[in-house]
mmCIF file of C-alpha atoms in Angstrom:
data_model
loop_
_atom_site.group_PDB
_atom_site.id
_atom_site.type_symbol
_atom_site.label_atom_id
_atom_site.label_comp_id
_atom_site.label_asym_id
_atom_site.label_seq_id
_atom_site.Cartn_x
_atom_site.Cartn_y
_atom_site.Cartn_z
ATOM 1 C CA UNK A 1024 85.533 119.901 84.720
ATOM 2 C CA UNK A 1025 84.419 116.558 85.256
ATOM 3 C CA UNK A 1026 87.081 113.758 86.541
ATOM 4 C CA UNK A 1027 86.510 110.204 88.050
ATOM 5 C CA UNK A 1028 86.217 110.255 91.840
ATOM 6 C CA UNK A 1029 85.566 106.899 93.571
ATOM 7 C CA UNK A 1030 84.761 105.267 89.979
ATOM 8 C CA UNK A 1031 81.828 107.452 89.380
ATOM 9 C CA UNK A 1032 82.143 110.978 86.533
ATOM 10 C CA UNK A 1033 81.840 113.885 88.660
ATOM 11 C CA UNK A 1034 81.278 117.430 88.289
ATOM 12 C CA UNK A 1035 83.152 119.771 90.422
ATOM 13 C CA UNK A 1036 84.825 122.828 90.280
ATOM 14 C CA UNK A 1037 87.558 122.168 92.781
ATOM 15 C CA UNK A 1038 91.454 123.016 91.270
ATOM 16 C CA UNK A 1039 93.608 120.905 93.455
ATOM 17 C CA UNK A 1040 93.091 117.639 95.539
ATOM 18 C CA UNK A 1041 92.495 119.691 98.615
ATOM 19 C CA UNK A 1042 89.762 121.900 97.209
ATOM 20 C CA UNK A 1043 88.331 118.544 96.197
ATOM 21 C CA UNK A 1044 88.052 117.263 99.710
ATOM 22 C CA UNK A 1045 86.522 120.759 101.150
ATOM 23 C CA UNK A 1046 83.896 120.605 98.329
ATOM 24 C CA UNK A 1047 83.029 116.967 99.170
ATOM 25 C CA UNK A 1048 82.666 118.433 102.818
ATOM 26 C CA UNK A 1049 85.093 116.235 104.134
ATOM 27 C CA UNK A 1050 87.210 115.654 107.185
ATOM 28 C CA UNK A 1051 90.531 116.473 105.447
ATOM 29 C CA UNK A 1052 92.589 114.181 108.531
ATOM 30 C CA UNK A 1053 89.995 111.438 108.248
ATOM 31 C CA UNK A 1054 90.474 110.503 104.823
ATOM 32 C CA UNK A 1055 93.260 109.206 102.554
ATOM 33 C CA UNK A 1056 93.606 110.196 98.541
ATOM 34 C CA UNK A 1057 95.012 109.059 95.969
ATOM 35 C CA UNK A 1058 95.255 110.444 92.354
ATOM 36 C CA UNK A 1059 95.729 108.688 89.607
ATOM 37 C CA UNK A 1060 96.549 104.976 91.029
ATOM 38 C CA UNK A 1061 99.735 106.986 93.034
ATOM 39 C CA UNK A 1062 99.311 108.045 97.144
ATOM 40 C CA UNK A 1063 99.006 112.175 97.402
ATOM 41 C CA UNK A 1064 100.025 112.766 101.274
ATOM 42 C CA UNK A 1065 97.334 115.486 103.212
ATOM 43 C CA UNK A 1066 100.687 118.161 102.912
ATOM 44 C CA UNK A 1067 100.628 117.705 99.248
ATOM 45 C CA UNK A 1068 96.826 118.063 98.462
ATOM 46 C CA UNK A 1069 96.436 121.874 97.906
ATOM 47 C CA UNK A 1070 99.408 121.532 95.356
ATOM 48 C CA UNK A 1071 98.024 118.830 93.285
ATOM 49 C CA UNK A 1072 96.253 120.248 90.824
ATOM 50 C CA UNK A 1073 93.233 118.445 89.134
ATOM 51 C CA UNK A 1074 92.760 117.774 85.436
ATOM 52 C CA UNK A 1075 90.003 116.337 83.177
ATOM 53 C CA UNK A 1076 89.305 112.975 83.635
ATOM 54 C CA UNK A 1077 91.624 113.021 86.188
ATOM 55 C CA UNK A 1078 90.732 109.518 88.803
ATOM 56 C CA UNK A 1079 90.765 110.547 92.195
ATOM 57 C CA UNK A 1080 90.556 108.293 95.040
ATOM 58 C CA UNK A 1081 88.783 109.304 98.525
ATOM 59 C CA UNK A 1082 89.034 106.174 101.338
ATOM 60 C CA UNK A 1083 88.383 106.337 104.633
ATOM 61 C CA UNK A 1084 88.603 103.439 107.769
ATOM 62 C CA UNK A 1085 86.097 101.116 107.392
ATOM 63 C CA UNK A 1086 85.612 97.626 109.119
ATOM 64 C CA UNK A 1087 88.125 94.833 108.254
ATOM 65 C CA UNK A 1088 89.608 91.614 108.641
ATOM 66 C CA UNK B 799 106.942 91.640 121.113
ATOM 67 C CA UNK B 800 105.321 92.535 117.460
ATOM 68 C CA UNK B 801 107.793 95.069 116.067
ATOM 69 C CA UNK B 802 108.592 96.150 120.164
ATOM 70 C CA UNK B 803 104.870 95.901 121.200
ATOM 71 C CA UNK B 804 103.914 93.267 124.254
ATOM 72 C CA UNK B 805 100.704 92.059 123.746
ATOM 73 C CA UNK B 806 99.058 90.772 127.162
ATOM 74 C CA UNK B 807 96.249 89.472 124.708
ATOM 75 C CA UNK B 808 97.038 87.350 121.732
ATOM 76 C CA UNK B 809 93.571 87.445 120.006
ATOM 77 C CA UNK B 810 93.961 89.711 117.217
ATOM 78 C CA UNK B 811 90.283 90.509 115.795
ATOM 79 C CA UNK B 812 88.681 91.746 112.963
ATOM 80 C CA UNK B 813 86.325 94.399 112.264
ATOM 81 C CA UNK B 814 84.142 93.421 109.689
ATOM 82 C CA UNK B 815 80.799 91.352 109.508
ATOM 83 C CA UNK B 816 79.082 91.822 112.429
ATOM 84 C CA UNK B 817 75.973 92.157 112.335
ATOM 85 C CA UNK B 818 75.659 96.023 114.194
ATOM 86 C CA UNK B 819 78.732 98.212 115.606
ATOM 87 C CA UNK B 820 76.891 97.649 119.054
ATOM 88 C CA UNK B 821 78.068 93.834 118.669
ATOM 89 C CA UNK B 822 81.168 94.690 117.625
ATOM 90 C CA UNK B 823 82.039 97.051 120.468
ATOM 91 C CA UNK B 824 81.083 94.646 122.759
ATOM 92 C CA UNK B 825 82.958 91.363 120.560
ATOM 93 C CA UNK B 826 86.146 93.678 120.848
ATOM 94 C CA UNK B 827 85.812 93.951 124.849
ATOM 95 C CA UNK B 828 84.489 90.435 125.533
ATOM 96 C CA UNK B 829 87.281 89.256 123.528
ATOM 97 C CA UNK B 830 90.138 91.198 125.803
ATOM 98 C CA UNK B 831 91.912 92.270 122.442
ATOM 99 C CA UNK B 832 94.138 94.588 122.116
ATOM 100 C CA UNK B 833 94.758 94.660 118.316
ATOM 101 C CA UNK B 834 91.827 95.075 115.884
ATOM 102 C CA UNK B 835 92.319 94.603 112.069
ATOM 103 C CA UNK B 836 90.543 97.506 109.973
ATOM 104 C CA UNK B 837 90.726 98.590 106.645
ATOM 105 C CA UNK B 838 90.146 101.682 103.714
ATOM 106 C CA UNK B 839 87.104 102.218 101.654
ATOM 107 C CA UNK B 840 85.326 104.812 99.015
ATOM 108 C CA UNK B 841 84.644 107.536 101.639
ATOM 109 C CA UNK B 842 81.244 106.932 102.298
ATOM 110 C CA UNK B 843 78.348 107.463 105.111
ATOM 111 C CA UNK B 844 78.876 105.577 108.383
ATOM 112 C CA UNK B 845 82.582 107.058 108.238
ATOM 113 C CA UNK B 846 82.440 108.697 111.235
ATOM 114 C CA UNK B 847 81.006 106.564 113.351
ATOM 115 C CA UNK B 848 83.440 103.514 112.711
ATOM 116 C CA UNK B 849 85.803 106.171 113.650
ATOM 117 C CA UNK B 850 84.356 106.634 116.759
ATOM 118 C CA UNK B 851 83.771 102.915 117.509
ATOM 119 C CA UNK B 852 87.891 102.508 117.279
ATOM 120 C CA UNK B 853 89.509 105.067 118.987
ATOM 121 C CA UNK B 854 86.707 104.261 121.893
ATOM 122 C CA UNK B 855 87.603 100.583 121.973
ATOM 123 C CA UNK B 856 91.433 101.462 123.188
ATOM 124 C CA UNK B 857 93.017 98.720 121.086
ATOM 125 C CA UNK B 858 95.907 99.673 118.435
ATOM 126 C CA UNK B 859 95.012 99.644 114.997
ATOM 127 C CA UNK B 860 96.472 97.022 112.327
ATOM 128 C CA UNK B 861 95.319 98.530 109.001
ATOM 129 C CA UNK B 862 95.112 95.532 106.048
ATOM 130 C CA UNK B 863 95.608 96.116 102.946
ATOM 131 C CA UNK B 864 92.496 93.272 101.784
ATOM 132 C CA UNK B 865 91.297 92.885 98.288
ATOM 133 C CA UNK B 866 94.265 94.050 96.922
ATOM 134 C CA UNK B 867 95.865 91.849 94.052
ATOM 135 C CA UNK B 868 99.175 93.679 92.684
ATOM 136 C CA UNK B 869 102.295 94.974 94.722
ATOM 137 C CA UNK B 870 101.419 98.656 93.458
ATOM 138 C CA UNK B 871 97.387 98.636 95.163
ATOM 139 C CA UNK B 872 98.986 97.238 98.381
ATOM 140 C CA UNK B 873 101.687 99.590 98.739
ATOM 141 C CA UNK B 874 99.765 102.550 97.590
ATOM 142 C CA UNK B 875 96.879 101.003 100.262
ATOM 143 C CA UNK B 876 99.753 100.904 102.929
ATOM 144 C CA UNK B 877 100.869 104.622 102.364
ATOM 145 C CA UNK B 878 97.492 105.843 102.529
ATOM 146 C CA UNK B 879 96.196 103.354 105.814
ATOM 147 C CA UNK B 880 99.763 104.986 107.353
ATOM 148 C CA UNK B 881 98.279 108.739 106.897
ATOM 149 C CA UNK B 882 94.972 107.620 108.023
ATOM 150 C CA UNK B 883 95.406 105.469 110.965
ATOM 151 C CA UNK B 884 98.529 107.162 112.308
ATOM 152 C CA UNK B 885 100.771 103.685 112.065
ATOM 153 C CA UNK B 886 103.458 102.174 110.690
ATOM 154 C CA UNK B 887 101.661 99.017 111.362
ATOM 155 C CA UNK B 888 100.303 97.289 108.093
ATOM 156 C CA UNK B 889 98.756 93.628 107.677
ATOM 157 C CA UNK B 890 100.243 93.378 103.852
ATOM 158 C CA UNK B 891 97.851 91.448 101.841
ATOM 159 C CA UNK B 892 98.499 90.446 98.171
ATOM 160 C CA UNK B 893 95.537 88.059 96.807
ATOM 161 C CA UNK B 894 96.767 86.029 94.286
ATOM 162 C CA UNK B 895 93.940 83.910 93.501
ATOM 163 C CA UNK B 896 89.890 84.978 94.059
ATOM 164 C CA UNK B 897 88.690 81.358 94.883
ATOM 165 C CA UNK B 898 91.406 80.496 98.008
ATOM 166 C CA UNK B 899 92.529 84.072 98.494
ATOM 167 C CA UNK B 900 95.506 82.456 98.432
ATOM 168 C CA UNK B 901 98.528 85.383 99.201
ATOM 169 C CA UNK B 902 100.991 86.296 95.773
ATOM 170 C CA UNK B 903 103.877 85.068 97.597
ATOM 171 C CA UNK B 904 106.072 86.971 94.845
ATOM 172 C CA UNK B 905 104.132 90.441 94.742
ATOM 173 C CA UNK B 906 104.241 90.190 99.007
ATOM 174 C CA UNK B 907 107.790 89.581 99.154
ATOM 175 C CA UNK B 908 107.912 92.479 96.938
ATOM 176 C CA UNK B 909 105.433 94.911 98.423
ATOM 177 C CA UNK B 910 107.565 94.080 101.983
ATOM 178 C CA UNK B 911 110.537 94.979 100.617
ATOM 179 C CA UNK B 912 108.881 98.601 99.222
ATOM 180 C CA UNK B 913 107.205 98.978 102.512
ATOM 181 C CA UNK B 914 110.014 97.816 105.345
ATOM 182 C CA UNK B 915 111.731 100.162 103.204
ATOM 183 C CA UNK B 916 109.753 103.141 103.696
ATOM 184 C CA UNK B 917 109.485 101.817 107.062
ATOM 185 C CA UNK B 918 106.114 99.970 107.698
ATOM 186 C CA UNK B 919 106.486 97.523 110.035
ATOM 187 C CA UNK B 920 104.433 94.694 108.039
ATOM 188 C CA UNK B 921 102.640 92.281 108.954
ATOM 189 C CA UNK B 922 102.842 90.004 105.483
ATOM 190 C CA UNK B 923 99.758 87.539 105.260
ATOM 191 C CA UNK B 924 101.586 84.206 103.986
ATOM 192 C CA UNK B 925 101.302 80.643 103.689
ATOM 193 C CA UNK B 926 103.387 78.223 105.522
ATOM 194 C CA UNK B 927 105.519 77.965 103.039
ATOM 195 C CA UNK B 928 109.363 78.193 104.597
ATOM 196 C CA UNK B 929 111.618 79.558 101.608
ATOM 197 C CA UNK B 930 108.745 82.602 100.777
ATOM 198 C CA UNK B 931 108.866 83.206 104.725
ATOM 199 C CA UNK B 932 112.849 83.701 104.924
ATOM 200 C CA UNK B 933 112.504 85.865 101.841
ATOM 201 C CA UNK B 934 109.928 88.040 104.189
ATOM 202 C CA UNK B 935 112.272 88.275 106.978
ATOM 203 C CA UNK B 936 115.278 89.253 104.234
ATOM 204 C CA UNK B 937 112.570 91.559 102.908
ATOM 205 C CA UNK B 938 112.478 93.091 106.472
ATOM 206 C CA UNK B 939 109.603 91.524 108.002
ATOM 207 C CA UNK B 940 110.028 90.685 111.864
ATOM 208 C CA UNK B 941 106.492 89.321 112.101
ATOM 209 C CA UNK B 942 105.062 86.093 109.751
ATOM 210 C CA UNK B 943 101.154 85.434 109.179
ATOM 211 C CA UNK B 944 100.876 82.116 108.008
ATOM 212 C CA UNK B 945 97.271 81.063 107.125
ATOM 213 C CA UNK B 946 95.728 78.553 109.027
ATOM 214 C CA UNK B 947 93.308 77.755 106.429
ATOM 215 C CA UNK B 948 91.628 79.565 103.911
ATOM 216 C CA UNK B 949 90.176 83.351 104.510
ATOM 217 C CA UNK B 950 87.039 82.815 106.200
ATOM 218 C CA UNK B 951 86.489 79.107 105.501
ATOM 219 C CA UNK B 952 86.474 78.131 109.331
ATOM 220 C CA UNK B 953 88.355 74.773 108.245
ATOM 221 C CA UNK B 954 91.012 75.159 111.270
ATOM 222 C CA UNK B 955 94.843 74.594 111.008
ATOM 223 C CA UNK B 956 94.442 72.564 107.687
ATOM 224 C CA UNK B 957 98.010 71.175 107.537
ATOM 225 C CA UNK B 958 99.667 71.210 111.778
ATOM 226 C CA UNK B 959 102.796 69.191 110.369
ATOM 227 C CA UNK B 960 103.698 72.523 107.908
ATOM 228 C CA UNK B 961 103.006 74.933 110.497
ATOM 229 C CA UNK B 962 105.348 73.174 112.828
ATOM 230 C CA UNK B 963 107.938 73.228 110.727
ATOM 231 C CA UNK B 964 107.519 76.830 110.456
ATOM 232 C CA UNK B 965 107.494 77.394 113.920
ATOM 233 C CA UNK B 966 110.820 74.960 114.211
ATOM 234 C CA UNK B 967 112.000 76.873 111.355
ATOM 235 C CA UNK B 968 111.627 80.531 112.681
ATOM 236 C CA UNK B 969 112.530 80.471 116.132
ATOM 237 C CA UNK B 970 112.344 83.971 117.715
ATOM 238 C CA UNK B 971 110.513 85.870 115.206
ATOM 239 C CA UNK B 972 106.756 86.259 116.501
ATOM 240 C CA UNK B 973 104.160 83.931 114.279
ATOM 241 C CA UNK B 974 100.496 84.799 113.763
ATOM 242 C CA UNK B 975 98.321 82.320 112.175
ATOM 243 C CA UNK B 976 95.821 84.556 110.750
ATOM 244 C CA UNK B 977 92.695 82.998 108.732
ATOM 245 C CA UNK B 978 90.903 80.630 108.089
ATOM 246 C CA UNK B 979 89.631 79.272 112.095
ATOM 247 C CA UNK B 980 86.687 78.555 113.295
ATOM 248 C CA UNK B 981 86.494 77.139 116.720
ATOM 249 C CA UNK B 982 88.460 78.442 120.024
ATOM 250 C CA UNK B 983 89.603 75.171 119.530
ATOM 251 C CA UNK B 984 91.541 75.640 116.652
ATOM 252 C CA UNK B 985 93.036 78.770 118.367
ATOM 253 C CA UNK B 986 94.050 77.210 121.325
ATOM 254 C CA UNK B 987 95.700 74.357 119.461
ATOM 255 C CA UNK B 988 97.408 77.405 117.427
ATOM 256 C CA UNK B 989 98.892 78.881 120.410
ATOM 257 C CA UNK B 990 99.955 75.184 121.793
ATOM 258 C CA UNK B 991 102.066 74.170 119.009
ATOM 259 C CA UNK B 992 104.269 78.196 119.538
ATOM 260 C CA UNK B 993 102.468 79.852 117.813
ATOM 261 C CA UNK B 994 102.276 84.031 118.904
ATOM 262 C CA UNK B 995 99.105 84.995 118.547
ATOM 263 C CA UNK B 996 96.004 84.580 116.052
ATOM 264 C CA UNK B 997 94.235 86.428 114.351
ATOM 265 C CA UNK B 998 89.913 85.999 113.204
ATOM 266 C CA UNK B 999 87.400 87.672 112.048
ATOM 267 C CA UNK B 1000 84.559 85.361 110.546
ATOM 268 C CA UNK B 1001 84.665 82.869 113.244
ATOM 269 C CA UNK B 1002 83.496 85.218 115.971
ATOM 270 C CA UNK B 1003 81.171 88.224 113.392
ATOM 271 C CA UNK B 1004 79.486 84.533 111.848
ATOM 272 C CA UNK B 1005 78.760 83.179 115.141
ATOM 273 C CA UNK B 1006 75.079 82.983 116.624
ATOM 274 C CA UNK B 1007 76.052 85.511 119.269
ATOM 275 C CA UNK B 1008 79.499 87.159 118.137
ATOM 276 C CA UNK B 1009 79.876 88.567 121.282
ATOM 277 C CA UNK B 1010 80.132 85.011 123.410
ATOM 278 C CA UNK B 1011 81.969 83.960 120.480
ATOM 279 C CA UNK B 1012 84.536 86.627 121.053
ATOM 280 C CA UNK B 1013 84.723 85.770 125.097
ATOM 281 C CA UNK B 1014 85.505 82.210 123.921
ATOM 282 C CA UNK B 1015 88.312 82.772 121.502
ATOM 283 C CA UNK B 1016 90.157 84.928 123.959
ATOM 284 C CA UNK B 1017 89.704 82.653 126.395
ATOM 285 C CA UNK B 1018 90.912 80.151 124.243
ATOM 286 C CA UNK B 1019 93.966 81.732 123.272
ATOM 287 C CA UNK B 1020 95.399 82.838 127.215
ATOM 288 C CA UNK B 1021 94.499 78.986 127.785
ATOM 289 C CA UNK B 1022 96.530 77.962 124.747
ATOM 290 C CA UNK B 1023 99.294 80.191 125.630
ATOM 291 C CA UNK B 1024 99.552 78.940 129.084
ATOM 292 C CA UNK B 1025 99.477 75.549 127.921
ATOM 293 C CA UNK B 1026 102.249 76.211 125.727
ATOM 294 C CA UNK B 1027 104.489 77.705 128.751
ATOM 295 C CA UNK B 1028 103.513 74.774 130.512
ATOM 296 C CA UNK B 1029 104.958 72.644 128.279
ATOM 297 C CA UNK B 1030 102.806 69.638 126.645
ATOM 298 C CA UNK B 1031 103.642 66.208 127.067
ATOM 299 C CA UNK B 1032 104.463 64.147 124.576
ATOM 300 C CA UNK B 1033 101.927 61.919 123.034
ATOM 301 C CA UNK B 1034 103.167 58.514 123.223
ATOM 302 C CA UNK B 1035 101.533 54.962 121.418
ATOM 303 C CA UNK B 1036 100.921 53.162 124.252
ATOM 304 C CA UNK B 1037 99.003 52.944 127.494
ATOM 305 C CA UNK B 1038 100.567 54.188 130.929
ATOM 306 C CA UNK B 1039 99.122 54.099 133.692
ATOM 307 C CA UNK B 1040 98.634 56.823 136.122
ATOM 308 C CA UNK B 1041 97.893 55.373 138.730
ATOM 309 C CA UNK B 1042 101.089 54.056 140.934
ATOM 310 C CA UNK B 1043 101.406 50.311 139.983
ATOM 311 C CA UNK B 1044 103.502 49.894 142.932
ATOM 312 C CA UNK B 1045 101.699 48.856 146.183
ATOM 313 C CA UNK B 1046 98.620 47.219 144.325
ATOM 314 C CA UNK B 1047 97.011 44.979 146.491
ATOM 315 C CA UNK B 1048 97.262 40.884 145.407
ATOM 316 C CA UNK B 1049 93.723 40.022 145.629
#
């Protein structure tokens, strides 16, 4: 299914957040996600299930003022 | 104290700009910090190494919630910095306007009241305006950040005679003026007039060599501080000598 991930279409064939973050070869504690606009806590990833078109957020600490 | 934390150091610095993370590790220690100002991005490469760079520098983590421009992307921002970062420590920025980056003063007060709530202990980037500052502290906030000047425009404390005020006006709640310096000057006149601490980014990443920039603006601030404790005098019209008038010779 393809859903928006960071603004950009993407293929994948991950069925919940969590999968998501294992297929992008991620740290799973070093990142943050968010789906649809609304915060998804690390506990709740493997229960959120993806859908078409659904827009997933990925973030991670980066330098700031 | 920020929300119970002593601070030995009241240079609060940010992360971004420099020109390598070798500079910045060294800014951070030159500077004697102890809070750095970081922030969330698209996941991308480099990641891991910022990472790295923080946890080695030892200072505590105040995660912003920059470029964000409605109450619901700062609070969703805040939840997510919380997971990542490990803190209930959040520098609560709502832009209202692109040109100034002037703060919402409506959406903060409202994205404070969400987050002291859920029990953030915010850090609300503000203006010196009084009445949007009590509604902060009703809000929950026990820390203010009034600008000194626009983000990153290096034009100082643009109006001292407001910022008094608001350090008259809030007695006993800790006062940050965060933006907008861009001399150790500035920031030790900050810290004369009361203020708590400051907090800079540009100023020190924009400098010719960030890293005796950073040595400078901490020095700054202790002398500042201790200038403050000292107590100033106050300025007065006239001449006075300081020399002892008495026992002048009659020549």
């Amino acid at each position: 299914m393809q859903i928006l991930l960071n603004g950009a279409p993407v293929e994948t064939a991950a069925r919940t957040l969590a999968d998501l973050v294992e297929e992008r070869a991620l740290d799973a504690t070093s990142v943050a996600t968010a789906l649809d606009a609304e915060f998804v806590p690390r506990a709740l990833r493997p229960a959120t299930s993806l859908t078409e078109g659904a827009r997933v957020e990925i973030v991670a600490p980066m330098q700031g003022g | 104290m920020f929300y119970g934390t002593d601070l030995t150091s009241r240079l609060m610095l940010g992360t971004a700009q420099y020109p390598s993370p070798a500079v910045l590790a060294e800014a951070i220690a030159a500077s004697g910090t102890q809070v750095i100002t970081v922030s969330l991005r698209r996941e991308g490469p480099g990641g891991a190494g910022f990472r790295d760079l923080v946890a080695a520098s030892g200072c505590r983590v105040l995660p912003n919630t920059a470029g964000c421009h409605s109450v619901s992307e700062a609070v969703t921002t805040a939840r997510m910095a919380r997971e990542v970062f490990a803190t209930d420590w959040i520098k609560l920025e709502v832009i209202g306007h692109a040109d100034t980056l002037q703060p919402d003063p409506f959406a903060t007060v409202e994205a404070a009241r969400i987050l002291c709530d859920e029990g953030f202990e915010v850090f609300p980037y503000t203006t010196d305006d009084l009445i949007v500052g009590e509604k902060l502290i009703e809000a929950g906030c026990r820390v203010l950040m009034p600008w000194g000047a626009p983000i990153g425009s290096g034009q100082g404390l643009s109006d001292v005679g407001a910022l008094r005020r608001m350090r008259a006006h809030f007695d006993g709640v800790p006062l940050v003026i965060d933006a907008g310096l861009g001399a150790p000057s500035e920031a030790a006149r900050a810290m004369e007039l009361g203020f708590d601490a400051v907090l800079l980014n540009t100023a020190v990443a924009r400098a010719g060599d960030p890293v005796a920039m950073a040595r400078a603006f901490g020095q700054a601030v202790a002398a500042g501080r201790a200038a403050h404790g000292a107590g100033l005098m106050e300025p007065r019209d006239m001449a006075a000598p300081s020399t002892p008038v008495f026992g002048l010779a009659v020549l």
